[in-house]
Structures are given as structure tokens and as C-alpha cells.
GROMACS .gro file of N, CA and C in nm:
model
  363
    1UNK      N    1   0.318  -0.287  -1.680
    1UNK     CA    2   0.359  -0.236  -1.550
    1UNK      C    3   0.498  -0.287  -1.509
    2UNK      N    4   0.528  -0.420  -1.588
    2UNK     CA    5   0.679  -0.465  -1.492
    2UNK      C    6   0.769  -0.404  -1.560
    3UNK      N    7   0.763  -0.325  -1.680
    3UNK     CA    8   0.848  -0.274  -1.768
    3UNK      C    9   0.883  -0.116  -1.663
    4UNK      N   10   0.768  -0.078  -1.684
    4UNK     CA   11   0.742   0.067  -1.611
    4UNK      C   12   0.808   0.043  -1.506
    5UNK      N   13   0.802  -0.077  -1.433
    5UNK     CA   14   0.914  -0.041  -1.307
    5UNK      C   15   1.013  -0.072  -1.338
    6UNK      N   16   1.085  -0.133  -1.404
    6UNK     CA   17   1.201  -0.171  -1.386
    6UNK      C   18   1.308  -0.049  -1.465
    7UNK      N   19   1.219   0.004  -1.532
    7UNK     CA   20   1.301   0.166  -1.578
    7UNK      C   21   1.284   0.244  -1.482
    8UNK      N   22   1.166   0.257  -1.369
    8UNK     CA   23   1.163   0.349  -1.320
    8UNK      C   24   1.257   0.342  -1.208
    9UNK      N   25   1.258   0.209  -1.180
    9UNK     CA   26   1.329   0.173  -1.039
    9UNK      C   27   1.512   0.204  -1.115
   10UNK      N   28   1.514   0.199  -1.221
   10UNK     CA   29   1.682   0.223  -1.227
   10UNK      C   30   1.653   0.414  -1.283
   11UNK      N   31   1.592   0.449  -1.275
   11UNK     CA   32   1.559   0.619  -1.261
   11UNK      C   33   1.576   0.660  -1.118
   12UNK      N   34   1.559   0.594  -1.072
   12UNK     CA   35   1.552   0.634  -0.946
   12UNK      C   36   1.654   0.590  -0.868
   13UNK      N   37   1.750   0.486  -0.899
   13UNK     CA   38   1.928   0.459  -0.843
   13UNK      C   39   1.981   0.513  -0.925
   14UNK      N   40   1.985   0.620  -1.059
   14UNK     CA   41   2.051   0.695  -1.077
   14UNK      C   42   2.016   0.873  -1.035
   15UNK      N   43   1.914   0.900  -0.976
   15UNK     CA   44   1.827   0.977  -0.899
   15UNK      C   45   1.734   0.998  -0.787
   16UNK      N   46   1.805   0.968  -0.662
   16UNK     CA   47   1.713   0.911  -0.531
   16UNK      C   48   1.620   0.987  -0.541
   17UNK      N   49   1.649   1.156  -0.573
   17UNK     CA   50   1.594   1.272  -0.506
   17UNK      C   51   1.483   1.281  -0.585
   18UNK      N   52   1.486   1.185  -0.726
   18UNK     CA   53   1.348   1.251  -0.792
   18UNK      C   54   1.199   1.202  -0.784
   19UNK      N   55   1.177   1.265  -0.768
   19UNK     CA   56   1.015   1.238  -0.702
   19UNK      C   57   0.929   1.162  -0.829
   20UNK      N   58   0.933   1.253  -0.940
   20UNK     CA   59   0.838   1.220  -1.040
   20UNK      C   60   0.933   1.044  -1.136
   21UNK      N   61   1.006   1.017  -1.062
   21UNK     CA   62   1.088   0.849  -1.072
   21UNK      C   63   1.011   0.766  -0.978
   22UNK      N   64   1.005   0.825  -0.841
   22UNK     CA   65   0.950   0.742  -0.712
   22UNK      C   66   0.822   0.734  -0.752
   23UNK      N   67   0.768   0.855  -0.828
   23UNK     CA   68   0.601   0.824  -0.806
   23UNK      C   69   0.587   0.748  -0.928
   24UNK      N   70   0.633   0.732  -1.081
   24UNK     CA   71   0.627   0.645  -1.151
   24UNK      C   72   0.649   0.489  -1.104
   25UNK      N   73   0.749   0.472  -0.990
   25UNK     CA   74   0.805   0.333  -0.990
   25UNK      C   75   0.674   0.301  -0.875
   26UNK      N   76   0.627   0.406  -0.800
   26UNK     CA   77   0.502   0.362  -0.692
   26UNK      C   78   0.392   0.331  -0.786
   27UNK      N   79   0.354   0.398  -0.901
   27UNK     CA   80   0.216   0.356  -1.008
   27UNK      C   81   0.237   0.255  -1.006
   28UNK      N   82   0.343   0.255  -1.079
   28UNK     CA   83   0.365   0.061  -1.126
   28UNK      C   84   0.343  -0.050  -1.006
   29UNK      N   85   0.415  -0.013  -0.907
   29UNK     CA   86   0.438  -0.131  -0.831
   29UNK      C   87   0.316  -0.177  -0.726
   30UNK      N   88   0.168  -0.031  -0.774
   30UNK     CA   89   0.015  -0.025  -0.750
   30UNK      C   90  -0.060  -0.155  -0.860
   31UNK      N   91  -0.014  -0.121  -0.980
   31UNK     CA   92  -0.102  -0.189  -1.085
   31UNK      C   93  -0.027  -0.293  -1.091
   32UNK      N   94   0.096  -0.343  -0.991
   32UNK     CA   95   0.162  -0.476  -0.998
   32UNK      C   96   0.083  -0.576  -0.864
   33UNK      N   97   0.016  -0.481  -0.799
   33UNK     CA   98  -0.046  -0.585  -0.730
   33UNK      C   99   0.029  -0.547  -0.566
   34UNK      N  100   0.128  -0.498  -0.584
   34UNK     CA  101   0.267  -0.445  -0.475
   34UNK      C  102   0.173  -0.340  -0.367
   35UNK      N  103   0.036  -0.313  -0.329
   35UNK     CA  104   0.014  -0.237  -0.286
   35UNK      C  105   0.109  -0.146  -0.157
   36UNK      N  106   0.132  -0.258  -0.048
   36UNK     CA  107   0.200  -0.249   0.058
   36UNK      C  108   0.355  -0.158  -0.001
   37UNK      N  109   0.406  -0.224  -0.067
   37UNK     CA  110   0.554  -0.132  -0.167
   37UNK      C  111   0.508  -0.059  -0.191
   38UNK      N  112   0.428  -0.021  -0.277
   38UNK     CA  113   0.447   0.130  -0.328
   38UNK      C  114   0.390   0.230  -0.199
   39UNK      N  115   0.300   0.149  -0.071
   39UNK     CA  116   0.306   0.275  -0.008
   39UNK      C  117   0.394   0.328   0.122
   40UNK      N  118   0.515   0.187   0.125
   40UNK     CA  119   0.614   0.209   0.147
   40UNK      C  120   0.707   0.321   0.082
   41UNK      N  121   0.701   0.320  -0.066
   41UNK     CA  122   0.772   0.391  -0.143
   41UNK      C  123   0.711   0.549  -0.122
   42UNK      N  124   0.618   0.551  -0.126
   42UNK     CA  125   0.534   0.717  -0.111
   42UNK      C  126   0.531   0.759   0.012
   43UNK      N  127   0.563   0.703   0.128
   43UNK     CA  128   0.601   0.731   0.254
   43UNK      C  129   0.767   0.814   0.295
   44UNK      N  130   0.805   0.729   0.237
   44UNK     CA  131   0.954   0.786   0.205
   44UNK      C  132   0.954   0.884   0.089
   45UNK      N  133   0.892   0.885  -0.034
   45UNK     CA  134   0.902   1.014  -0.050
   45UNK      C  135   0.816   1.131  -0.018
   46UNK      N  136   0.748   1.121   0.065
   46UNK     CA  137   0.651   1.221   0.095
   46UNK      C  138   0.737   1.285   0.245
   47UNK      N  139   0.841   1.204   0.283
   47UNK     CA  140   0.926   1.251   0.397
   47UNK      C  141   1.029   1.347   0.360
   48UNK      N  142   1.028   1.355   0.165
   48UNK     CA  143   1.137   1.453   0.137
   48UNK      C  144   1.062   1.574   0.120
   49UNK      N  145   0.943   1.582   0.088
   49UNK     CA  146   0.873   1.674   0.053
   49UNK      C  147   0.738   1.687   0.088
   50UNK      N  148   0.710   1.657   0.221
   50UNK     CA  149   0.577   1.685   0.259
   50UNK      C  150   0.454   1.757   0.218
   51UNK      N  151   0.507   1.839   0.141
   51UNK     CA  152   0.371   1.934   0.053
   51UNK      C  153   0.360   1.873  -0.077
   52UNK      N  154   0.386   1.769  -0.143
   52UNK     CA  155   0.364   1.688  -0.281
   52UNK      C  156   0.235   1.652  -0.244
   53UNK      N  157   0.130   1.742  -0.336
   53UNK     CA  158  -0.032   1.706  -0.351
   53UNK      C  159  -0.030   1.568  -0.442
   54UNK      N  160   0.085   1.585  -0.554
   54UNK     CA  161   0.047   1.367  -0.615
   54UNK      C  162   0.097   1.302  -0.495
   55UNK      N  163   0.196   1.313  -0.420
   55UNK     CA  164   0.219   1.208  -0.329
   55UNK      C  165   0.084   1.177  -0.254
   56UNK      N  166   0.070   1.291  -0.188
   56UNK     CA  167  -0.030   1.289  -0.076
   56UNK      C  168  -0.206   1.239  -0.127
   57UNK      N  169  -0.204   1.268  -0.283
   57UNK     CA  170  -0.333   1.185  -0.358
   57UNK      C  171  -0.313   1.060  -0.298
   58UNK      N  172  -0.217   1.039  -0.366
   58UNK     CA  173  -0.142   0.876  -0.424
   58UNK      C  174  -0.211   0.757  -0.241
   59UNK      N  175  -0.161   0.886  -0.145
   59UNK     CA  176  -0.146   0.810  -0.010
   59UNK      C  177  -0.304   0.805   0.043
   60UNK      N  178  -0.357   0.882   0.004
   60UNK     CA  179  -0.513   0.944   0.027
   60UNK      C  180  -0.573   0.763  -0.006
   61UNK      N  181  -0.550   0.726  -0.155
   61UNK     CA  182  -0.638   0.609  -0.232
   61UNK      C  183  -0.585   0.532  -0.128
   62UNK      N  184  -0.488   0.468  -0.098
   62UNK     CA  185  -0.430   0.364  -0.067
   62UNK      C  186  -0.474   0.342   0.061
   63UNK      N  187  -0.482   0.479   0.152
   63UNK     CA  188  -0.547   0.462   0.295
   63UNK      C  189  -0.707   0.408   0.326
   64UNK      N  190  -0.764   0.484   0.214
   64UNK     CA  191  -0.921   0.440   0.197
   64UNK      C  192  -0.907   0.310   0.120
   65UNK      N  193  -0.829   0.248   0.041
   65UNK     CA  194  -0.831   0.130  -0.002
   65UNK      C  195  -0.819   0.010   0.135
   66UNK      N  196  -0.728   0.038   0.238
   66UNK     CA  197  -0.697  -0.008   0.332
   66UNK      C  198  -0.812  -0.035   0.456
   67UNK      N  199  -0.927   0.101   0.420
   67UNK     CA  200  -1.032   0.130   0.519
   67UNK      C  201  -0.999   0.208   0.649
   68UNK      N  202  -0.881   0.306   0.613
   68UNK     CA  203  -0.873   0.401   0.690
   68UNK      C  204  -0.896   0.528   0.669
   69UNK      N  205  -1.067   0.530   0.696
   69UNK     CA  206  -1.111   0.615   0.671
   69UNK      C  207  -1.052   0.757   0.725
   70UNK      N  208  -0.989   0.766   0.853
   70UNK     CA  209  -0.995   0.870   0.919
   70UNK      C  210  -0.847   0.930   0.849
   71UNK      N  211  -0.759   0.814   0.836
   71UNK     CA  212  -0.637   0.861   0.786
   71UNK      C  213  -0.601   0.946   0.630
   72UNK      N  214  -0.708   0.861   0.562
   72UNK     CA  215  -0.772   0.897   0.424
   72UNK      C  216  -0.840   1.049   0.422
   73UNK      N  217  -0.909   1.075   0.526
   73UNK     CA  218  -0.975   1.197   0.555
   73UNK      C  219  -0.851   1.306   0.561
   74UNK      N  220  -0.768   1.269   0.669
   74UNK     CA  221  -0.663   1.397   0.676
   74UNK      C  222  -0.595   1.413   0.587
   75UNK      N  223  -0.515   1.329   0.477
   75UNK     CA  224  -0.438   1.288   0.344
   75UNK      C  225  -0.467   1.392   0.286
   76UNK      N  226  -0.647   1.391   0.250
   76UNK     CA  227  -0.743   1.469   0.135
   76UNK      C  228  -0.742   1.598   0.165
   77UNK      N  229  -0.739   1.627   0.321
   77UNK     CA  230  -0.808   1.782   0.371
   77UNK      C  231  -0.628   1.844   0.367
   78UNK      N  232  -0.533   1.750   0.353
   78UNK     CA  233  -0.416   1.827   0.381
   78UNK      C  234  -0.374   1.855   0.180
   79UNK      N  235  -0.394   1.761   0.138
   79UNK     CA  236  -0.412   1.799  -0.046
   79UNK      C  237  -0.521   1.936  -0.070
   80UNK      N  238  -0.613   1.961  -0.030
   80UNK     CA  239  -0.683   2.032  -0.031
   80UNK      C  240  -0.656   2.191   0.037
   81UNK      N  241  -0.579   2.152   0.117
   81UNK     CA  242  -0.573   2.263   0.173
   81UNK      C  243  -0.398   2.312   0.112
   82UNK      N  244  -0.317   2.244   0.048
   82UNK     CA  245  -0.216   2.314  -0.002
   82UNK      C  246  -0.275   2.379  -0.099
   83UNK      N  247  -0.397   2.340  -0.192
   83UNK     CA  248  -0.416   2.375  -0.316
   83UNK      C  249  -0.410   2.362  -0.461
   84UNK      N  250  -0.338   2.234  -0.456
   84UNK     CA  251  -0.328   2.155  -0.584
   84UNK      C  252  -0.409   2.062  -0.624
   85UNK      N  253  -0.553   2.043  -0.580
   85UNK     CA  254  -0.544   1.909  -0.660
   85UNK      C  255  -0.597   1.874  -0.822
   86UNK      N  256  -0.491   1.972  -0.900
   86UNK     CA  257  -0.493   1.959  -1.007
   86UNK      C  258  -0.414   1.785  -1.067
   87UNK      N  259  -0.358   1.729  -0.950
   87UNK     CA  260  -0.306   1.600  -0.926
   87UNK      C  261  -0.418   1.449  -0.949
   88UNK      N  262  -0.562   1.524  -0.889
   88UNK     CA  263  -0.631   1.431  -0.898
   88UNK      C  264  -0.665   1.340  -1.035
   89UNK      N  265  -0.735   1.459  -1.107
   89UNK     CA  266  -0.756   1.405  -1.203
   89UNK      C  267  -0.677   1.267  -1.294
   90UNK      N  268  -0.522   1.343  -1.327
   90UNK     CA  269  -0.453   1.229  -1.380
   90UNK      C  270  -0.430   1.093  -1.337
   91UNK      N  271  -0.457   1.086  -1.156
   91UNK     CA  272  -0.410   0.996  -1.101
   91UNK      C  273  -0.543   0.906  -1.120
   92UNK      N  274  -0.676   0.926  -1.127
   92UNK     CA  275  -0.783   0.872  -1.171
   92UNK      C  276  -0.735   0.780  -1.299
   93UNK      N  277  -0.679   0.823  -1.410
   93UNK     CA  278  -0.628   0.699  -1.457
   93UNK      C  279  -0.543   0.612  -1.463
   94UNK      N  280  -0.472   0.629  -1.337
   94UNK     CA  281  -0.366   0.531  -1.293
   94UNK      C  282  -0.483   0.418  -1.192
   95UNK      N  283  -0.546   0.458  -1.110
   95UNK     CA  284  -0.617   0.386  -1.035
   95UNK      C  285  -0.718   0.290  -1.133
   96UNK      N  286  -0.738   0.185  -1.085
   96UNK     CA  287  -0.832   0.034  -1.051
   96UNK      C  288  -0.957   0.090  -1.033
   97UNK      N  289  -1.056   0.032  -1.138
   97UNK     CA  290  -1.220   0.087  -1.154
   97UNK      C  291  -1.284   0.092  -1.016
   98UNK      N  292  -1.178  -0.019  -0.905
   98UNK     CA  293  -1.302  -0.006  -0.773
   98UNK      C  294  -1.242   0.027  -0.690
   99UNK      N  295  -1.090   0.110  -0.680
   99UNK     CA  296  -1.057   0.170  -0.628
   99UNK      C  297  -1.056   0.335  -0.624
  100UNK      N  298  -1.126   0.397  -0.782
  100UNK     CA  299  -1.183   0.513  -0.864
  100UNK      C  300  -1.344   0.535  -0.761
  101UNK      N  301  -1.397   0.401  -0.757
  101UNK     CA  302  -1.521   0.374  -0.740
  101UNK      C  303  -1.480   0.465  -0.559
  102UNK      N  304  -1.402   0.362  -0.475
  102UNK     CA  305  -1.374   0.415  -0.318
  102UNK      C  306  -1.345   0.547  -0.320
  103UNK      N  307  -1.261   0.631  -0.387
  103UNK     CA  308  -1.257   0.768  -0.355
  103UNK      C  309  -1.344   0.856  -0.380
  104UNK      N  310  -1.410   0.778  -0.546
  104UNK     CA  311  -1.520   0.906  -0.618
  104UNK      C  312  -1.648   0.902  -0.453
  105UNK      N  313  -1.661   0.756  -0.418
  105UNK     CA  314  -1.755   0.750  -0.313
  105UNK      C  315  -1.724   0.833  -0.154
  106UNK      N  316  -1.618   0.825  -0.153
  106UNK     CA  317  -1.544   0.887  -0.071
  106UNK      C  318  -1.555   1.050  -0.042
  107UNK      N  319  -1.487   1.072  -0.180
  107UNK     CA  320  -1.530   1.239  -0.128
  107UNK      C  321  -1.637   1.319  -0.173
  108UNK      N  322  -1.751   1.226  -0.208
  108UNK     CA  323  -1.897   1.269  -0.268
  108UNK      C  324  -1.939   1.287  -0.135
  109UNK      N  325  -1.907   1.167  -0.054
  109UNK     CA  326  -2.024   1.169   0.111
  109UNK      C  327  -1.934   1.288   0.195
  110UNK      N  328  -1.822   1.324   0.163
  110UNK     CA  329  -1.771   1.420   0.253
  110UNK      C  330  -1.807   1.525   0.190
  111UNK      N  331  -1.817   1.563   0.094
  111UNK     CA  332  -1.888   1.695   0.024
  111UNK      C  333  -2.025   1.692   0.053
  112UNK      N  334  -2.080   1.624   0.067
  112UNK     CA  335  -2.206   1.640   0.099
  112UNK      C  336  -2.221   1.664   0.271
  113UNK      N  337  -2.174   1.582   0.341
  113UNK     CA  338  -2.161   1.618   0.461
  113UNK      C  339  -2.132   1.736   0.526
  114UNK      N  340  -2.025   1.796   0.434
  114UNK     CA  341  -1.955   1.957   0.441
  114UNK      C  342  -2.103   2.079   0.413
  115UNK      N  343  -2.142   2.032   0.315
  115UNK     CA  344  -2.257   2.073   0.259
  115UNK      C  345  -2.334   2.070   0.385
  116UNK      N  346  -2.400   1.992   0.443
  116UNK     CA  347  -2.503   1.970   0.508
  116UNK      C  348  -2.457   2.045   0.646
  117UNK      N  349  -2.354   2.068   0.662
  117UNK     CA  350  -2.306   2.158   0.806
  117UNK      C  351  -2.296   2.269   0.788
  118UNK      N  352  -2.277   2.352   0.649
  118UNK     CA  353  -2.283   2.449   0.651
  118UNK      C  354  -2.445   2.547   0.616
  119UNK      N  355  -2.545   2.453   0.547
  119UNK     CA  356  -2.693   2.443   0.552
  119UNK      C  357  -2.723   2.465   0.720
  120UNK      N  358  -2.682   2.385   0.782
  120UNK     CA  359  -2.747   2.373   0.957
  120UNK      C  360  -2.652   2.553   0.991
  121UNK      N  361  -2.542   2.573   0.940
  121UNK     CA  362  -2.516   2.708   1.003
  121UNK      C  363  -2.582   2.817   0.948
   0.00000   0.00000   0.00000
């Protein structure tokens, strides 16, 4: 991981604008332990491009890692509702077995919940 950033982070001072630099140098600086940085880093780039479904994954884990559930909730329903989250999957192997564990748990009880409201209609 300190390798991965330190290329990514000079990818990204020779390329502010590129996203898929920011979100490499944010993996890394996740599996460095940097939680707080990298979601500093995905904040700012999710301000260049607000519809990035990896950003908005990326911000989804980190909020429910944090225990904000509610914030975590809107992250997911706004990934969801652009239509990509063909994002998820890969990012599952960037993530920490018990941070895999918080989301898989995460949006099982909201699918089911979704489920169960539309049963009562």
C-alpha cells in the first residue's frame, strides 16, 4: 500500500483532475490505516464530479464504517439511483474482511426492509 501511494500521489500532482489517480491514492491511504485522509481525499473528488458511483461506493463504506448510518443510507440510494453499481463489486476487494462484513450487513437489512414495505403494500 505505501508503494501504491506514493505513485499514486505523484499521478495525481502531475494530474489533479484525474479521478481514477485520487481514487487509487484514496485505496491506499484506506489499507494504510489513513481512514480520515482518504475520506478527505474522496470528498474533494466527489466535489469535481458528483455522479462518480466508485467515489460515492468508496464514501458509502467509510460512512457506515464511522456508524453513520443515515449518511451511509443516502451515499447508497444516491449510487443506486444513478445506476452504476457495477463499482461495487471491485471495490469489495479493496475493502477489510469487517468492513465487507458492515456493508454486506448493511444493505442485506435494507433490502429486506425495502422488501418488507413493499409486502405490507
Amino acid at each position: 500500500a505505501p508503494g501504491v501511494y506514493q505513485l499514486a500521489s505523484l499521478l495525481v500532482e502531475l494530474d489533479a483532475s484525474d479521478e481514477a489517480s485520487q481514487v487509487l491514492c484514496a485505496d491506499a491511504l484506506y489499507q494504510m490505516g489513513s481512514v480520515e485522509e482518504a475520506h478527505k481525499l474522496l470528498l474533494l473528488t466527489l466535489s469535481r464530479n458528483p455522479q462518480s458511483s466508485p467515489i460515492l461506493a468508496r464514501l458509502t463504506l467509510l460512512q457506515l464504517k464511522k456508524g453513520f448510518m443515515y449518511d451511509g443510507n443516502q451515499l447508497l440510494k444516491k449510487v443506486i439511483r444513478i445506476g452504476d453499481t457495477s463499482c461495487l463489486l471491485p471495490i469489495m476487494d479493496i475493502f477489510r474482511d469487517e468492513d465487507r462484513k458492515v456493508l454486506q450487513t448493511h444493505c442485506q437489512f435494507r433490502a429486506l426492509t425495502i422488501l418488507r414495505s413493499k409486502q405490507e403494500d
